[in-house]
Amino acid sequence: MPMSNPDAGRLTRRAFAAGALSTITLSSPTAALPLLRGQRKQFVHFEPQPSMQPLRLRDLAGRTATLAAAKREAMRLYVWATWCPSCPVELPRLAREQAAIAARGVGVVAVSIDTVSTVVISTYLQRHGAGGLRVLHDPAAATLRAGQPDGTASPFQSWSMPLTFAVDRAARVRGYIAGGFDWLKPDSLAFLDVLAAQAPPAPFHAMPSRSG
């Protein structure tokens, strides 16, 4: 006859500790981003750093497109409009820089907040040599500025154009810089490298522990 364990219905301290550890999520401290300064503006850091929630926008062909932080790369989110005075200069430069930026683990997405048709936006991009950019459309920034599902305010507000938001790999919106900017300068590349290094928190799985 098999013998029963009198303690089978109770957790030992060791087993309880192992169970608790299995639910812990370890996250490395968020590294401070280097100082980033343009000709007239500098990067504004968000504190606390809000999480980026997926946003349902549309591409220039009218198809639904979800804008969300990727797990394996950070993001530069460039918010612009055809009426922006500096965008005819900034958009083609962004198109030229995007491959070098992506090679450092930072994706590039441009969101037009124009209320004009996507045909007008596409024509504008082609005319200014920026047809190769990934561009989504959010008329009047209605989705960008909407409150988040958890009831908190959106981190994406339109104060001036253009705005570049920095999102790390853990989907944290680290802040923004207004106006035009050269992202291939040494200090800019150092900024992107730190942004791309912010990995998502990794779950810690405790090894099962034998009781007794």
PDB file of C-alpha atoms in Angstrom:
ATOM      1  CA  MET A   1       0.000   0.000   0.000  1.00  0.00           C
ATOM      2  CA  PRO A   2       1.556   3.370  -0.959  1.00  0.00           C
ATOM      3  CA  MET A   3       2.406   5.644   1.926  1.00  0.00           C
ATOM      4  CA  SER A   4       0.841   9.113   1.981  1.00  0.00           C
ATOM      5  CA  ASN A   5       2.770  12.268   2.799  1.00  0.00           C
ATOM      6  CA  PRO A   6       1.179  13.948   5.848  1.00  0.00           C
ATOM      7  CA  ASP A   7       2.351  17.375   4.578  1.00  0.00           C
ATOM      8  CA  ALA A   8       1.030  17.000   1.027  1.00  0.00           C
ATOM      9  CA  GLY A   9      -1.754  19.521   1.601  1.00  0.00           C
ATOM     10  CA  ARG A  10       0.534  22.220   2.974  1.00  0.00           C
ATOM     11  CA  LEU A  11       3.142  24.446   1.345  1.00  0.00           C
ATOM     12  CA  THR A  12       6.571  24.362   2.882  1.00  0.00           C
ATOM     13  CA  ARG A  13       8.392  27.677   3.212  1.00  0.00           C
ATOM     14  CA  ARG A  14      10.760  26.670   0.425  1.00  0.00           C
ATOM     15  CA  ALA A  15       7.944  25.749  -1.962  1.00  0.00           C
ATOM     16  CA  PHE A  16       6.089  28.960  -1.142  1.00  0.00           C
ATOM     17  CA  ALA A  17       9.189  31.036  -1.854  1.00  0.00           C
ATOM     18  CA  ALA A  18       9.718  29.248  -5.175  1.00  0.00           C
ATOM     19  CA  GLY A  19       6.136  29.922  -6.172  1.00  0.00           C
ATOM     20  CA  ALA A  20       6.445  33.599  -5.305  1.00  0.00           C
ATOM     21  CA  LEU A  21       9.690  33.998  -7.220  1.00  0.00           C
ATOM     22  CA  SER A  22       8.169  32.462 -10.332  1.00  0.00           C
ATOM     23  CA  THR A  23       5.852  35.460 -10.621  1.00  0.00           C
ATOM     24  CA  ILE A  24       8.559  38.118 -10.281  1.00  0.00           C
ATOM     25  CA  THR A  25       9.407  40.242 -13.301  1.00  0.00           C
ATOM     26  CA  LEU A  26      12.913  41.598 -13.342  1.00  0.00           C
ATOM     27  CA  SER A  27      13.529  44.881 -15.091  1.00  0.00           C
ATOM     28  CA  SER A  28      16.786  46.710 -15.407  1.00  0.00           C
ATOM     29  CA  PRO A  29      16.804  50.358 -14.322  1.00  0.00           C
ATOM     30  CA  THR A  30      15.942  52.785 -17.076  1.00  0.00           C
ATOM     31  CA  ALA A  31      19.167  54.359 -18.288  1.00  0.00           C
ATOM     32  CA  ALA A  32      19.150  58.123 -18.591  1.00  0.00           C
ATOM     33  CA  LEU A  33      19.126  59.362 -22.163  1.00  0.00           C
ATOM     34  CA  PRO A  34      22.005  61.668 -23.139  1.00  0.00           C
ATOM     35  CA  LEU A  35      21.441  65.389 -23.519  1.00  0.00           C
ATOM     36  CA  LEU A  36      19.995  66.148 -26.946  1.00  0.00           C
ATOM     37  CA  ARG A  37      19.835  69.713 -28.170  1.00  0.00           C
ATOM     38  CA  GLY A  38      18.823  71.130 -31.550  1.00  0.00           C
ATOM     39  CA  GLN A  39      19.449  74.603 -32.885  1.00  0.00           C
ATOM     40  CA  ARG A  40      16.677  76.152 -30.808  1.00  0.00           C
ATOM     41  CA  LYS A  41      15.117  73.292 -28.809  1.00  0.00           C
ATOM     42  CA  GLN A  42      16.261  70.444 -26.623  1.00  0.00           C
ATOM     43  CA  PHE A  43      14.777  67.046 -25.882  1.00  0.00           C
ATOM     44  CA  VAL A  44      12.046  67.189 -23.226  1.00  0.00           C
ATOM     45  CA  HIS A  45      12.133  64.148 -20.929  1.00  0.00           C
ATOM     46  CA  PHE A  46       8.876  62.693 -19.614  1.00  0.00           C
ATOM     47  CA  GLU A  47       8.848  61.790 -15.946  1.00  0.00           C
ATOM     48  CA  PRO A  48       7.151  59.485 -15.228  1.00  0.00           C
ATOM     49  CA  GLN A  49       7.462  57.745 -18.584  1.00  0.00           C
ATOM     50  CA  PRO A  50       4.045  56.750 -19.956  1.00  0.00           C
ATOM     51  CA  SER A  51       3.574  53.515 -21.846  1.00  0.00           C
ATOM     52  CA  MET A  52       2.654  53.647 -25.500  1.00  0.00           C
ATOM     53  CA  GLN A  53      -0.643  51.910 -26.150  1.00  0.00           C
ATOM     54  CA  PRO A  54      -1.370  50.521 -29.655  1.00  0.00           C
ATOM     55  CA  LEU A  55      -3.059  53.124 -31.854  1.00  0.00           C
ATOM     56  CA  ARG A  56      -5.414  52.310 -34.720  1.00  0.00           C
ATOM     57  CA  LEU A  57      -4.601  54.662 -37.593  1.00  0.00           C
ATOM     58  CA  ARG A  58      -4.721  54.368 -41.385  1.00  0.00           C
ATOM     59  CA  ASP A  59      -2.032  54.266 -44.017  1.00  0.00           C
ATOM     60  CA  LEU A  60      -2.096  56.474 -47.096  1.00  0.00           C
ATOM     61  CA  ALA A  61      -3.980  53.782 -49.030  1.00  0.00           C
ATOM     62  CA  GLY A  62      -6.822  53.999 -46.518  1.00  0.00           C
ATOM     63  CA  ARG A  63      -6.106  50.658 -44.853  1.00  0.00           C
ATOM     64  CA  THR A  64      -6.266  50.240 -41.089  1.00  0.00           C
ATOM     65  CA  ALA A  65      -2.785  50.198 -39.564  1.00  0.00           C
ATOM     66  CA  THR A  66      -1.858  49.633 -35.943  1.00  0.00           C
ATOM     67  CA  LEU A  67       0.897  51.836 -34.586  1.00  0.00           C
ATOM     68  CA  ALA A  68       2.573  50.021 -31.718  1.00  0.00           C
ATOM     69  CA  ALA A  69       6.023  49.741 -30.193  1.00  0.00           C
ATOM     70  CA  ALA A  70       7.937  46.742 -31.524  1.00  0.00           C
ATOM     71  CA  LYS A  71       9.528  44.349 -29.029  1.00  0.00           C
ATOM     72  CA  ARG A  72      12.866  44.275 -30.792  1.00  0.00           C
ATOM     73  CA  GLU A  73      13.365  47.910 -31.652  1.00  0.00           C
ATOM     74  CA  ALA A  74      12.797  51.398 -30.365  1.00  0.00           C
ATOM     75  CA  MET A  75      10.849  53.989 -32.343  1.00  0.00           C
ATOM     76  CA  ARG A  76      11.161  57.530 -33.596  1.00  0.00           C
ATOM     77  CA  LEU A  77       7.652  58.840 -34.066  1.00  0.00           C
ATOM     78  CA  TYR A  78       7.660  61.942 -36.254  1.00  0.00           C
ATOM     79  CA  VAL A  79       4.429  63.959 -36.148  1.00  0.00           C
ATOM     80  CA  TRP A  80       4.051  66.419 -39.006  1.00  0.00           C
ATOM     81  CA  ALA A  81       1.692  68.229 -41.385  1.00  0.00           C
ATOM     82  CA  THR A  82       1.822  69.672 -44.889  1.00  0.00           C
ATOM     83  CA  TRP A  83       1.362  73.173 -43.449  1.00  0.00           C
ATOM     84  CA  CYS A  84       4.467  72.790 -41.229  1.00  0.00           C
ATOM     85  CA  PRO A  85       7.086  75.384 -42.380  1.00  0.00           C
ATOM     86  CA  SER A  86      10.134  73.155 -41.819  1.00  0.00           C
ATOM     87  CA  CYS A  87       8.645  69.823 -42.943  1.00  0.00           C
ATOM     88  CA  PRO A  88       9.632  70.241 -46.629  1.00  0.00           C
ATOM     89  CA  VAL A  89      13.238  70.135 -45.389  1.00  0.00           C
ATOM     90  CA  GLU A  90      12.787  67.650 -42.558  1.00  0.00           C
ATOM     91  CA  LEU A  91      10.833  64.954 -44.403  1.00  0.00           C
ATOM     92  CA  PRO A  92      13.388  64.271 -47.174  1.00  0.00           C
ATOM     93  CA  ARG A  93      16.181  64.318 -44.594  1.00  0.00           C
ATOM     94  CA  LEU A  94      14.240  61.807 -42.495  1.00  0.00           C
ATOM     95  CA  ALA A  95      13.777  59.636 -45.585  1.00  0.00           C
ATOM     96  CA  ARG A  96      17.544  59.711 -46.199  1.00  0.00           C
ATOM     97  CA  GLU A  97      18.384  58.987 -42.564  1.00  0.00           C
ATOM     98  CA  GLN A  98      15.875  56.223 -41.838  1.00  0.00           C
ATOM     99  CA  ALA A  99      18.082  53.318 -43.027  1.00  0.00           C
ATOM    100  CA  ALA A 100      21.006  54.425 -40.845  1.00  0.00           C
ATOM    101  CA  ILE A 101      18.672  54.966 -37.894  1.00  0.00           C
ATOM    102  CA  ALA A 102      17.005  51.564 -38.368  1.00  0.00           C
ATOM    103  CA  ALA A 103      20.435  49.914 -38.440  1.00  0.00           C
ATOM    104  CA  ARG A 104      20.876  51.108 -34.851  1.00  0.00           C
ATOM    105  CA  GLY A 105      17.650  49.398 -33.748  1.00  0.00           C
ATOM    106  CA  VAL A 106      15.328  52.392 -33.981  1.00  0.00           C
ATOM    107  CA  GLY A 107      12.367  52.299 -36.366  1.00  0.00           C
ATOM    108  CA  VAL A 108      11.049  55.435 -38.048  1.00  0.00           C
ATOM    109  CA  VAL A 109       7.344  56.190 -38.461  1.00  0.00           C
ATOM    110  CA  ALA A 110       5.873  59.501 -39.627  1.00  0.00           C
ATOM    111  CA  VAL A 111       2.293  60.428 -38.770  1.00  0.00           C
ATOM    112  CA  SER A 112       0.537  63.154 -40.736  1.00  0.00           C
ATOM    113  CA  ILE A 113      -2.114  65.049 -38.779  1.00  0.00           C
ATOM    114  CA  ASP A 114      -3.426  66.787 -41.895  1.00  0.00           C
ATOM    115  CA  THR A 115      -7.154  67.022 -42.521  1.00  0.00           C
ATOM    116  CA  VAL A 116      -6.625  66.975 -46.289  1.00  0.00           C
ATOM    117  CA  SER A 117      -7.012  63.804 -48.350  1.00  0.00           C
ATOM    118  CA  THR A 118      -4.344  61.113 -48.435  1.00  0.00           C
ATOM    119  CA  VAL A 119      -3.923  61.810 -52.159  1.00  0.00           C
ATOM    120  CA  VAL A 120      -2.778  65.324 -51.312  1.00  0.00           C
ATOM    121  CA  ILE A 121      -0.430  63.980 -48.635  1.00  0.00           C
ATOM    122  CA  SER A 122       1.072  61.375 -50.987  1.00  0.00           C
ATOM    123  CA  THR A 123       1.597  63.985 -53.695  1.00  0.00           C
ATOM    124  CA  TYR A 124       3.265  66.288 -51.166  1.00  0.00           C
ATOM    125  CA  LEU A 125       5.657  63.527 -50.052  1.00  0.00           C
ATOM    126  CA  GLN A 126       6.605  62.651 -53.621  1.00  0.00           C
ATOM    127  CA  ARG A 127       7.158  66.283 -54.503  1.00  0.00           C
ATOM    128  CA  HIS A 128       9.565  66.710 -51.595  1.00  0.00           C
ATOM    129  CA  GLY A 129      11.475  63.463 -52.102  1.00  0.00           C
ATOM    130  CA  ALA A 130      10.062  61.640 -49.076  1.00  0.00           C
ATOM    131  CA  GLY A 131       8.020  58.941 -50.799  1.00  0.00           C
ATOM    132  CA  GLY A 132      10.002  56.155 -49.136  1.00  0.00           C
ATOM    133  CA  LEU A 133       8.874  56.975 -45.607  1.00  0.00           C
ATOM    134  CA  ARG A 134       6.342  54.880 -43.723  1.00  0.00           C
ATOM    135  CA  VAL A 135       3.568  57.416 -43.223  1.00  0.00           C
ATOM    136  CA  LEU A 136       0.309  56.954 -41.341  1.00  0.00           C
ATOM    137  CA  HIS A 137      -2.613  59.367 -41.234  1.00  0.00           C
ATOM    138  CA  ASP A 138      -4.371  60.717 -38.144  1.00  0.00           C
ATOM    139  CA  PRO A 139      -6.530  63.714 -39.145  1.00  0.00           C
ATOM    140  CA  ALA A 140      -6.264  66.534 -36.580  1.00  0.00           C
ATOM    141  CA  ALA A 141      -4.321  64.127 -34.299  1.00  0.00           C
ATOM    142  CA  ALA A 142      -7.647  62.808 -32.994  1.00  0.00           C
ATOM    143  CA  THR A 143      -6.243  59.360 -32.142  1.00  0.00           C
ATOM    144  CA  LEU A 144      -2.824  60.556 -30.990  1.00  0.00           C
ATOM    145  CA  ARG A 145      -4.347  62.999 -28.531  1.00  0.00           C
ATOM    146  CA  ALA A 146      -7.130  60.726 -27.259  1.00  0.00           C
ATOM    147  CA  GLY A 147      -6.970  59.410 -23.714  1.00  0.00           C
ATOM    148  CA  GLN A 148      -5.483  55.968 -23.180  1.00  0.00           C
ATOM    149  CA  PRO A 149      -7.539  52.865 -22.283  1.00  0.00           C
ATOM    150  CA  ASP A 150      -6.385  53.056 -18.656  1.00  0.00           C
ATOM    151  CA  GLY A 151      -7.829  56.560 -18.320  1.00  0.00           C
ATOM    152  CA  THR A 152      -4.518  58.416 -18.437  1.00  0.00           C
ATOM    153  CA  ALA A 153      -3.804  61.291 -20.798  1.00  0.00           C
ATOM    154  CA  SER A 154      -2.077  60.588 -24.094  1.00  0.00           C
ATOM    155  CA  PRO A 155       1.661  61.312 -24.208  1.00  0.00           C
ATOM    156  CA  PHE A 156       1.276  62.428 -27.833  1.00  0.00           C
ATOM    157  CA  GLN A 157       0.128  66.012 -27.946  1.00  0.00           C
ATOM    158  CA  SER A 158       0.491  68.499 -30.800  1.00  0.00           C
ATOM    159  CA  TRP A 159       1.962  71.728 -29.484  1.00  0.00           C
ATOM    160  CA  SER A 160       3.974  72.664 -32.577  1.00  0.00           C
ATOM    161  CA  MET A 161       5.130  71.000 -35.774  1.00  0.00           C
ATOM    162  CA  PRO A 162       7.089  68.919 -36.280  1.00  0.00           C
ATOM    163  CA  LEU A 163       7.480  66.843 -33.106  1.00  0.00           C
ATOM    164  CA  THR A 164       9.662  63.766 -32.721  1.00  0.00           C
ATOM    165  CA  PHE A 165       8.744  61.370 -29.895  1.00  0.00           C
ATOM    166  CA  ALA A 166      11.223  58.750 -28.658  1.00  0.00           C
ATOM    167  CA  VAL A 167       9.814  55.350 -27.644  1.00  0.00           C
ATOM    168  CA  ASP A 168      12.103  52.678 -26.202  1.00  0.00           C
ATOM    169  CA  ARG A 169      11.885  48.895 -26.629  1.00  0.00           C
ATOM    170  CA  ALA A 170       9.786  48.559 -23.480  1.00  0.00           C
ATOM    171  CA  ALA A 171       7.132  50.826 -25.104  1.00  0.00           C
ATOM    172  CA  ARG A 172       7.943  53.705 -22.775  1.00  0.00           C
ATOM    173  CA  VAL A 173       7.544  57.167 -24.302  1.00  0.00           C
ATOM    174  CA  ARG A 174      10.730  58.841 -23.122  1.00  0.00           C
ATOM    175  CA  GLY A 175       9.920  62.365 -24.337  1.00  0.00           C
ATOM    176  CA  TYR A 176      10.007  64.555 -27.421  1.00  0.00           C
ATOM    177  CA  ILE A 177      11.909  67.244 -29.274  1.00  0.00           C
ATOM    178  CA  ALA A 178      10.261  69.968 -31.316  1.00  0.00           C
ATOM    179  CA  GLY A 179      11.453  71.315 -34.637  1.00  0.00           C
ATOM    180  CA  GLY A 180      13.971  70.045 -37.144  1.00  0.00           C
ATOM    181  CA  PHE A 181      16.892  67.887 -36.118  1.00  0.00           C
ATOM    182  CA  ASP A 182      19.885  66.084 -37.630  1.00  0.00           C
ATOM    183  CA  TRP A 183      19.772  62.544 -36.268  1.00  0.00           C
ATOM    184  CA  LEU A 184      23.105  61.448 -37.707  1.00  0.00           C
ATOM    185  CA  LYS A 185      25.286  63.761 -35.599  1.00  0.00           C
ATOM    186  CA  PRO A 186      27.494  61.986 -33.005  1.00  0.00           C
ATOM    187  CA  ASP A 187      25.422  63.156 -30.024  1.00  0.00           C
ATOM    188  CA  SER A 188      22.208  62.170 -31.818  1.00  0.00           C
ATOM    189  CA  LEU A 189      23.540  58.689 -32.562  1.00  0.00           C
ATOM    190  CA  ALA A 190      24.614  58.285 -28.928  1.00  0.00           C
ATOM    191  CA  PHE A 191      21.061  59.177 -27.918  1.00  0.00           C
ATOM    192  CA  LEU A 192      19.589  56.599 -30.319  1.00  0.00           C
ATOM    193  CA  ASP A 193      21.971  53.903 -29.083  1.00  0.00           C
ATOM    194  CA  VAL A 194      20.851  54.372 -25.479  1.00  0.00           C
ATOM    195  CA  LEU A 195      17.209  54.480 -26.550  1.00  0.00           C
ATOM    196  CA  ALA A 196      17.586  51.221 -28.480  1.00  0.00           C
ATOM    197  CA  ALA A 197      19.319  49.550 -25.522  1.00  0.00           C
ATOM    198  CA  GLN A 198      16.248  49.879 -23.302  1.00  0.00           C
ATOM    199  CA  ALA A 199      15.087  46.285 -23.511  1.00  0.00           C
ATOM    200  CA  PRO A 200      11.644  45.131 -22.368  1.00  0.00           C
ATOM    201  CA  PRO A 201      11.486  43.660 -18.841  1.00  0.00           C
ATOM    202  CA  ALA A 202      12.227  39.936 -18.920  1.00  0.00           C
ATOM    203  CA  PRO A 203      10.184  37.523 -16.769  1.00  0.00           C
ATOM    204  CA  PHE A 204      12.188  35.582 -14.216  1.00  0.00           C
ATOM    205  CA  HIS A 205      11.227  31.916 -13.970  1.00  0.00           C
ATOM    206  CA  ALA A 206      12.374  30.290 -10.752  1.00  0.00           C
ATOM    207  CA  MET A 207      13.619  26.724 -10.902  1.00  0.00           C
ATOM    208  CA  PRO A 208      11.244  24.306  -9.164  1.00  0.00           C
ATOM    209  CA  SER A 209      12.384  23.526  -5.653  1.00  0.00           C
ATOM    210  CA  ARG A 210      11.992  20.202  -3.930  1.00  0.00           C
ATOM    211  CA  SER A 211      10.283  20.354  -0.572  1.00  0.00           C
ATOM    212  CA  GLY A 212      11.308  18.366   2.417  1.00  0.00           C
TER     213      GLY A 212
END
